[in-house]
Coordinates of C-alpha atoms in Angstrom, one line a residue:
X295 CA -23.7 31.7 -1.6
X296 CA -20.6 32.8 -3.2
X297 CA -18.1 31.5 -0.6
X298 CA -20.0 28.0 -0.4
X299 CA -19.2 28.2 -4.8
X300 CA -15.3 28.7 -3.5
X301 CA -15.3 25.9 -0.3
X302 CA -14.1 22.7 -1.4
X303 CA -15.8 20.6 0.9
X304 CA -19.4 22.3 0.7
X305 CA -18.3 21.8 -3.1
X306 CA -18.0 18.2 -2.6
X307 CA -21.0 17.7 0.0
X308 CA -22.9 19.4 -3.5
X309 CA -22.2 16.6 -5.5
X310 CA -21.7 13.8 -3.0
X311 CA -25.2 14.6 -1.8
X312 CA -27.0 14.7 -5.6
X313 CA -25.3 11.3 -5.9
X314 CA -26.1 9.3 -2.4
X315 CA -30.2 11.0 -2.9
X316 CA -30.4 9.3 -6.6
X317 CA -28.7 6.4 -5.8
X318 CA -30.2 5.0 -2.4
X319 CA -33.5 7.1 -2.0
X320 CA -34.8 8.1 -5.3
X321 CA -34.2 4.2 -6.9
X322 CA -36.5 3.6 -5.1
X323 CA -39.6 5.3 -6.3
X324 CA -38.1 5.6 -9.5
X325 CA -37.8 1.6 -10.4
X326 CA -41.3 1.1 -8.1
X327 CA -43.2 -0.6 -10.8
X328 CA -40.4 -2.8 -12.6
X329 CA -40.3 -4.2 -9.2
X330 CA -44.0 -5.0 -9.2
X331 CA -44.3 -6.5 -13.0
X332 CA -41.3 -8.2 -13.0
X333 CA -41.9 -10.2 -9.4
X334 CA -45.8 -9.6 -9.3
X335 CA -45.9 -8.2 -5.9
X336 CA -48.9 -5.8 -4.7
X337 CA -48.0 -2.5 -4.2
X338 CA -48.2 -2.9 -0.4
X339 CA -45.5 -5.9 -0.4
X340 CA -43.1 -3.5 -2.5
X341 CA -44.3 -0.6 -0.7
X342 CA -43.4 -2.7 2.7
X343 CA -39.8 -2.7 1.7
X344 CA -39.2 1.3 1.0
X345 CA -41.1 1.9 4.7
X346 CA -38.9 -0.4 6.7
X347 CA -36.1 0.9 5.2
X348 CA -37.3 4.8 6.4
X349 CA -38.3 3.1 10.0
X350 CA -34.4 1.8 10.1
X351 CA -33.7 5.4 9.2
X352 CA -35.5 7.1 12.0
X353 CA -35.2 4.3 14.5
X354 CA -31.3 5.5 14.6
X355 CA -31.5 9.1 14.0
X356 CA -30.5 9.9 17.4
X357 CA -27.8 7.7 17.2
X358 CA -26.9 8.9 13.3
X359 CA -26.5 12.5 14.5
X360 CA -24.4 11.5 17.9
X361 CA -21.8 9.9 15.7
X362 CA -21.3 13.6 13.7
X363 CA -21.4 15.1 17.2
X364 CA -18.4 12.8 18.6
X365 CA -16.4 14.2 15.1
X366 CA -16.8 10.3 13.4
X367 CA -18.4 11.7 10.6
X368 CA -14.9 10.7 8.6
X369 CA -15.7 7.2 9.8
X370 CA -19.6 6.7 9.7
X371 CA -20.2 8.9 6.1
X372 CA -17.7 7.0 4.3
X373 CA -19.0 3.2 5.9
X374 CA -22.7 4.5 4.9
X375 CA -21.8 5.5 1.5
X376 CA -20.2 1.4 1.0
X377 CA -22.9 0.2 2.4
X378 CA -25.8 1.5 0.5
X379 CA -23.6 0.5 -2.7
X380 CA -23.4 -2.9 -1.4
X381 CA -27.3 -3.1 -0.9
X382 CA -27.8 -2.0 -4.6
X383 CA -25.2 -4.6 -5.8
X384 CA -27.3 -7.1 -4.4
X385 CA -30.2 -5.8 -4.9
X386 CA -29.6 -7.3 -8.8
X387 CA -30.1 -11.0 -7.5
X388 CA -32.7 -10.4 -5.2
X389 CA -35.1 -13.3 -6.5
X390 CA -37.8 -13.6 -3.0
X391 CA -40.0 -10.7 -1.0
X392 CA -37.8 -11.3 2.0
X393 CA -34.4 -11.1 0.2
X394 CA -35.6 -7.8 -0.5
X395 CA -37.0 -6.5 2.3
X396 CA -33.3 -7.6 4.2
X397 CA -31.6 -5.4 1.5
X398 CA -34.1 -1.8 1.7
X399 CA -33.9 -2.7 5.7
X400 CA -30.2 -2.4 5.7
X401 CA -30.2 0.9 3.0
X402 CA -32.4 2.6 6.3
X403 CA -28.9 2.6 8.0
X404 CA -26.9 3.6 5.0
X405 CA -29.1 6.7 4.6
X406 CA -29.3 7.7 8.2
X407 CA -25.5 7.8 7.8
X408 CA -25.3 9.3 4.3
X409 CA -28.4 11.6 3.7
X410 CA -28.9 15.4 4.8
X411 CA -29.4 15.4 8.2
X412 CA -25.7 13.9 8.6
X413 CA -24.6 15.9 6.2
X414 CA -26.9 19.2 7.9
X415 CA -25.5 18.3 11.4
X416 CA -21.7 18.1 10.4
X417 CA -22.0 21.3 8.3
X418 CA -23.3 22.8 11.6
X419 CA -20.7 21.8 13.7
X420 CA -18.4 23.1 12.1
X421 CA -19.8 26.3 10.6
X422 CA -22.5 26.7 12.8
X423 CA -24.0 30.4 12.4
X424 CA -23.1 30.4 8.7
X425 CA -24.7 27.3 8.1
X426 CA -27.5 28.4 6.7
X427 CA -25.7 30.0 3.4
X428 CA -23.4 26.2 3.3
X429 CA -26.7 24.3 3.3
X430 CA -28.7 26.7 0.9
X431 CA -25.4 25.7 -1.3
X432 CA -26.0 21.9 -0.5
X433 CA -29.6 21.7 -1.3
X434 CA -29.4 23.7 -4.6
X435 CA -27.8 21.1 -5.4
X436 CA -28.6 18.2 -4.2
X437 CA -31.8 19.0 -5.7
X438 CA -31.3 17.5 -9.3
X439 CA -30.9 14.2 -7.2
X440 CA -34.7 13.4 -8.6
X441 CA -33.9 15.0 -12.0
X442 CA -30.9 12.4 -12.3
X443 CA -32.4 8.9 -10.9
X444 CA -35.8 9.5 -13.0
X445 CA -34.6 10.0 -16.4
X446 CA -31.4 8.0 -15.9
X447 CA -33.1 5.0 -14.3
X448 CA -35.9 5.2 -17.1
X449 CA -33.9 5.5 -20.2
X450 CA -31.4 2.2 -19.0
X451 CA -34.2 0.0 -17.6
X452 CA -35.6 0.3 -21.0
X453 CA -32.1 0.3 -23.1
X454 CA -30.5 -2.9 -20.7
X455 CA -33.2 -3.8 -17.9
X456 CA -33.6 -2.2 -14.3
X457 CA -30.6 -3.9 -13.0
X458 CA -28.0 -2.2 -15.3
X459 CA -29.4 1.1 -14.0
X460 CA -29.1 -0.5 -10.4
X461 CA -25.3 -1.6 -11.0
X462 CA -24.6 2.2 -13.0
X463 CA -25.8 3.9 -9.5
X464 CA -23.9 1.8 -7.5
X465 CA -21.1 2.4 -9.4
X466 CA -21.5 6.2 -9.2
X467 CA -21.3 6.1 -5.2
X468 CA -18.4 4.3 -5.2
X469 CA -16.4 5.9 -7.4
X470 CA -18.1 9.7 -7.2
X471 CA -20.0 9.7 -4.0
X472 CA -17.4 8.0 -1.8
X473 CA -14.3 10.0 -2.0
X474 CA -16.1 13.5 -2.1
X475 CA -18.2 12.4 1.0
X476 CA -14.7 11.0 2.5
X477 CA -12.6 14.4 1.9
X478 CA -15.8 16.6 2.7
X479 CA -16.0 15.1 6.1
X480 CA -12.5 15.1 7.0
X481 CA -12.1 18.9 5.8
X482 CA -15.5 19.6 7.7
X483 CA -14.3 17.4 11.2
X484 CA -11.0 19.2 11.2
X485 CA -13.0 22.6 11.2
X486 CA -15.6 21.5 14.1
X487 CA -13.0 19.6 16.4
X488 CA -12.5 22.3 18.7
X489 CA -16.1 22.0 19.8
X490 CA -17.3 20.8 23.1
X491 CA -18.5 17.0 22.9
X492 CA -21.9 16.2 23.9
X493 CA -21.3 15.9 28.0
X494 CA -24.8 14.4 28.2
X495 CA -27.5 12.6 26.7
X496 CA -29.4 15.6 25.0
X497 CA -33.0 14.5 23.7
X498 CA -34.6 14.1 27.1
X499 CA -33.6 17.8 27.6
X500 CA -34.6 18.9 24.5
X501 CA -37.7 17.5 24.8
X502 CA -39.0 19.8 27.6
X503 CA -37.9 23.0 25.9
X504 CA -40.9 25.0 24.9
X505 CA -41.7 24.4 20.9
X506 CA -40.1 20.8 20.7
X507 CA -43.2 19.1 20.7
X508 CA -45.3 21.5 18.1
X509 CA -42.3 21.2 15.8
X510 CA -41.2 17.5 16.2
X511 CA -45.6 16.7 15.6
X512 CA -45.9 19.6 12.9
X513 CA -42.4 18.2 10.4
X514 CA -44.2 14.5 11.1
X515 CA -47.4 15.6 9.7
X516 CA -45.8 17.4 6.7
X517 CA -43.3 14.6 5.8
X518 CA -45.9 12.1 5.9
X519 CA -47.7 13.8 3.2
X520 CA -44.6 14.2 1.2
X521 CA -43.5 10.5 2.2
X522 CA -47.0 9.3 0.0
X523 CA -46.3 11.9 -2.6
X524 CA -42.5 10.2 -2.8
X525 CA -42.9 7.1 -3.0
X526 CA -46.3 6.7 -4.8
X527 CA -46.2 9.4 -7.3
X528 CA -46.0 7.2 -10.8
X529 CA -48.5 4.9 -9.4
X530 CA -50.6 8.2 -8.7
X531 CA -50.1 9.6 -11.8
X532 CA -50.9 6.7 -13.2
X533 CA -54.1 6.1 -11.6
X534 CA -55.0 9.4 -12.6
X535 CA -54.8 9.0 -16.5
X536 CA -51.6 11.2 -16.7
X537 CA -49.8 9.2 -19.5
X538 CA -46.8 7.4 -18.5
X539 CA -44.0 10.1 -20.8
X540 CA -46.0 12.7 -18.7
X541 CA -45.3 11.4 -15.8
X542 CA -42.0 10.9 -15.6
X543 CA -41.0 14.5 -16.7
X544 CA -43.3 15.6 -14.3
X545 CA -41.4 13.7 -11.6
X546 CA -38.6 14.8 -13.3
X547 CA -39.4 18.5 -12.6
X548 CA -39.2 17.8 -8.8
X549 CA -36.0 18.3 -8.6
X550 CA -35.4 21.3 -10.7
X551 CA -38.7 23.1 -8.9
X552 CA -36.8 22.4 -5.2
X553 CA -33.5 24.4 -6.5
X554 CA -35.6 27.3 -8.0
X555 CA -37.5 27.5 -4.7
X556 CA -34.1 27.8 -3.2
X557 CA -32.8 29.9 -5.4
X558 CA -35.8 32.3 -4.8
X559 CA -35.2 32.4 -1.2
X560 CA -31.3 33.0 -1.3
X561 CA -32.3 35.9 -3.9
X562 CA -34.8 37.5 -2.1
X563 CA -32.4 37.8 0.7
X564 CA -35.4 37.7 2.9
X565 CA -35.0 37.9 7.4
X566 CA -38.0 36.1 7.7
X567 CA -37.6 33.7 10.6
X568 CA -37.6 30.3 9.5
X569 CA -40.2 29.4 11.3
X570 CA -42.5 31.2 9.1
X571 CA -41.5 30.5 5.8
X572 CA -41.2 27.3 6.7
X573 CA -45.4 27.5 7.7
X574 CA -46.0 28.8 4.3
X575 CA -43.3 26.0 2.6
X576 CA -46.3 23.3 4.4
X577 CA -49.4 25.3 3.1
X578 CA -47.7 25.3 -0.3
X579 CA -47.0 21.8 -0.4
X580 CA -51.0 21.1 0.6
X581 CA -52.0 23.5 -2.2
X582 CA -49.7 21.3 -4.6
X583 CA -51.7 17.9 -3.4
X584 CA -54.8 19.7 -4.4
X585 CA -54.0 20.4 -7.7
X586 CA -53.7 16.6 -8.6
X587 CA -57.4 16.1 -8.1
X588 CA -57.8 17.9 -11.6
X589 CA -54.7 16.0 -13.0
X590 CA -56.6 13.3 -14.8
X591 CA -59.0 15.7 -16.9
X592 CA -56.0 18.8 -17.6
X593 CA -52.8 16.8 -17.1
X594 CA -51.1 19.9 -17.7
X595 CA -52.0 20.1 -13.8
X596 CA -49.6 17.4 -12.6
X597 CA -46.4 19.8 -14.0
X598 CA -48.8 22.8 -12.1
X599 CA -48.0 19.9 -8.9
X600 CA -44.8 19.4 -9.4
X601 CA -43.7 22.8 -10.2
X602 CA -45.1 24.3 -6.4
X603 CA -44.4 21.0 -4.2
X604 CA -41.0 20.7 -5.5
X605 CA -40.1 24.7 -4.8
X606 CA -41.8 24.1 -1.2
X607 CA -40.3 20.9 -0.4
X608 CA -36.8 22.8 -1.6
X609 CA -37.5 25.4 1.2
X610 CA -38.4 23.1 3.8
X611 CA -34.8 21.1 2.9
X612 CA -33.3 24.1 4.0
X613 CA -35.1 25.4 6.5
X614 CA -35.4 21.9 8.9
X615 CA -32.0 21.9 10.5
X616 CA -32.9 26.4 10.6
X617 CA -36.0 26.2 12.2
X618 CA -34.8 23.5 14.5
X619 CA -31.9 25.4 15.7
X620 CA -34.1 28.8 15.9
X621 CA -36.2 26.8 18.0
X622 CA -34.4 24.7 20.5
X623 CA -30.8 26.2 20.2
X624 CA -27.6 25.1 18.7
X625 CA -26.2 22.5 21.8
X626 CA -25.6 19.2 20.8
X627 CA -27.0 20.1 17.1
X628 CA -26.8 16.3 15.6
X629 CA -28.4 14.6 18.8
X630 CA -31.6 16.8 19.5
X631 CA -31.8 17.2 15.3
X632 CA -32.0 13.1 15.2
X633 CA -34.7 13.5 18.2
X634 CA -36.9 16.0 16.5
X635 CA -36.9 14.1 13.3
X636 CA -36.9 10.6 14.5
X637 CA -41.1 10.8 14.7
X638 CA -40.9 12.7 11.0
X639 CA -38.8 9.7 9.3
X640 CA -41.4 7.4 11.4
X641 CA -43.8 9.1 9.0
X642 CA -42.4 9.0 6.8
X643 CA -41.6 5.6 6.5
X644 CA -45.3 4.8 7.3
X645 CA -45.9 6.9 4.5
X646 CA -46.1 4.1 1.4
X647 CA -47.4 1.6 3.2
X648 CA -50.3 3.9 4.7
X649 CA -51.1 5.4 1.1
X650 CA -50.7 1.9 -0.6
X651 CA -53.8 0.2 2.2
X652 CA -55.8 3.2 1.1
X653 CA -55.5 2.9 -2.3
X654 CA -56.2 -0.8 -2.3
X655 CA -59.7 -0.1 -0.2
X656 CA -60.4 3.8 -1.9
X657 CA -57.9 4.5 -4.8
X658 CA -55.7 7.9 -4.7
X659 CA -58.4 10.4 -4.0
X660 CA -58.7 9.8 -0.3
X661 CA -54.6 9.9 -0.1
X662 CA -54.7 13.4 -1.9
X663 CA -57.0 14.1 0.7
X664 CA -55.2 13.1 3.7
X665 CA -51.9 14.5 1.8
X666 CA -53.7 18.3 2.0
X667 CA -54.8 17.8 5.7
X668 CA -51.6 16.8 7.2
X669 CA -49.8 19.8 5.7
X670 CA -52.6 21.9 6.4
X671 CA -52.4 20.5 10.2
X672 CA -48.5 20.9 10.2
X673 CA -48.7 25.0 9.4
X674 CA -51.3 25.4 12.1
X675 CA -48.7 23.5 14.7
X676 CA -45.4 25.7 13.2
X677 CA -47.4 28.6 13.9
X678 CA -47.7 27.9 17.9
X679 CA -43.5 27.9 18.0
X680 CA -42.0 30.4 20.4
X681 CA -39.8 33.2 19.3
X682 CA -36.2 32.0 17.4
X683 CA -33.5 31.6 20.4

């Protein structure tokens, strides 16, 4: 952890990554419910919007991970960055449902190129075995990406209107995000460019090693449950009684919970295979969902939620690209890392729109319940993974 504190690129992948998360991802659940009082859309119409843009995402993960592998990551993180600024530029005059569907659809591709699995993948190529520590580094980070868009978002919607917070993130890509992710990538590239190039087309082979299907089915499962917490959690909390200041320092807590979880790990200094912790990371999210059902009588619960799903999402942040290379191997890292996590961003992206048809038929109780299941049936698959490679 020390050396990443001293490596000027991991350095700037810290902050360039805490930057792209609140500006492109987090806006979104953050500004949710302007959104629906100021255009009076139903939750599933906005919901619609933050799913295709996650479908976009996984629909070119492959392809997203390829372009690190062929050493563009100079090119495609930069072009990423400019485009999900350009999407929240317009996203201020968006005025109909389909004008804003067209802008979230076109942020999918700026986050597949921007977000941490790029990121993951180009830090692997070029440290490879030491990438753990650089992404434990990344992540603490990155972290307080929540912490930043919810409070930040909150205080100048109210101050000067949702779009002013809009413009201020867009602003803070551009003129932050985009040359820290430019000189990371070029510092990173120059490292990795002695590697071999993918010589063929990966995922089909990756596919018929032992423990790709448990793993590619089990992160599906979890990150559908953590898509619906995501995206839906004001509106939950809301539902629920929690009372709207509550809420969003609850939310706000998110963020700092994921870097004390990772924090915790790097401490401990544990050599537990990641397989493992990452089982218990699942079963801790699942407890987490549980703990909301109390939420509307003892709101105090809700912080109890965010507190423990925050600190086990944090670990499983770290310990996707680990497990995935512990399980399938480190050849052609960004390619078979876009294949085992194209069906998990398909989740994913199903996840608002799947929790927002629920609610309008059952309300939030049977989406806390389908939260706990799928992480509870996402440990059970981790556990059938082979040995590490």
């Amino acid at each position: 952890m020390r050396a990443a504190l001293t490596d000027p690129p991991i350095l700037a992948l810290m902050v360039a990554q805490t930057l792209i998360w609140a500006a492109i991802f987090y806006v979104f659940p953050a500004l949710v419910l302007h959104w629906q009082a100021e255009f009076g859309w139903s939750s599933g119409q906005v919901m619609g919007a933050f799913s295709l843009a996650l479908a976009v995402q996984g629909l070119g993960a492959r392809r997203f991970g390829g372009l690190v592998d062929r050493g563009l990551a100079p090119v495609s993180m930069p072009v990423g960055a400019l485009l999900g600024a350009g999407c929240l530029l317009l996203l201020t005059q968006v005025t109909e449902l389909w004008q804003f569907y067209a802008l979230w659809g076109a942020m999918g591709a700026a986050m597949g190129l921007t977000l941490y699995d790029t990121a993951f993948a180009l830090v692997m190529r070029s440290r490879d075995a030491t990438a753990r520590e650089a992404i434990t580094a990344i992540t603490l980070v990155a972290g307080f990406a929540s912490t930043l868009a919810y409070p930040l978002t909150a205080w100048l919607s109210e101050v000067s209107g949702w779009r002013t917070a809009v413009l201020v993130l867009a602003g803070l890509v551009v003129f932050v995000n985009l040359p820290l992710a430019r000189f990371a990538a070029v510092r990173l590239e120059r490292e990795g460019a002695g590697r071999p190039l993918p010589d063929a087309a990966p995922a089909p082979e990756a596919r018929r090693r032992p423990g790709f299907w448990p793993l590619t089915i089990g992160l599906a499962l979890s990150m559908l449950a953590v898509g619906i917490v995501t995206s839906h959690l004001l509106p939950l909390l809301a539902a629920l009684g929690v009372a709207t200041a509550s809420a969003v320092l609850a939310a706000s807590l998110i963020g700092p919970a994921q870097v004390a979880g990772r924090i915790a790990l790097t401490a401990s200094g544990t050599r537990l295979p990641g397989q493992r912790l990452a089982v218990l990371a699942f079963a801790g999210m699942g407890l987490a969902a549980a703990l909301l059902f109390g939420a509307g009588l003892l709101p105090v619960l809700a912080f109890g939620f965010a507190i423990l799903h925050g600190m086990c999402n944090g670990l499983v942040s770290i310990l996707r690209p680990v497990v995935i290379r512990e399980t399938l191997g480190p050849r052609d890292f960004g390619a078979v890392q876009g294949a085992v996590v194209r069906p998990a961003l398909f989740a994913f992206a199903a996840a608002p729109f799947v929790a927002a048809m629920i609610v309008e038929v059952g309300g939030y109780l049977p989406v806390l319940a389908l939260c706990i299941l799928a992480q509870a049936a996402g440990a059970a698959l981790l556990l059938r993974l082979p040995a590490r490679i």
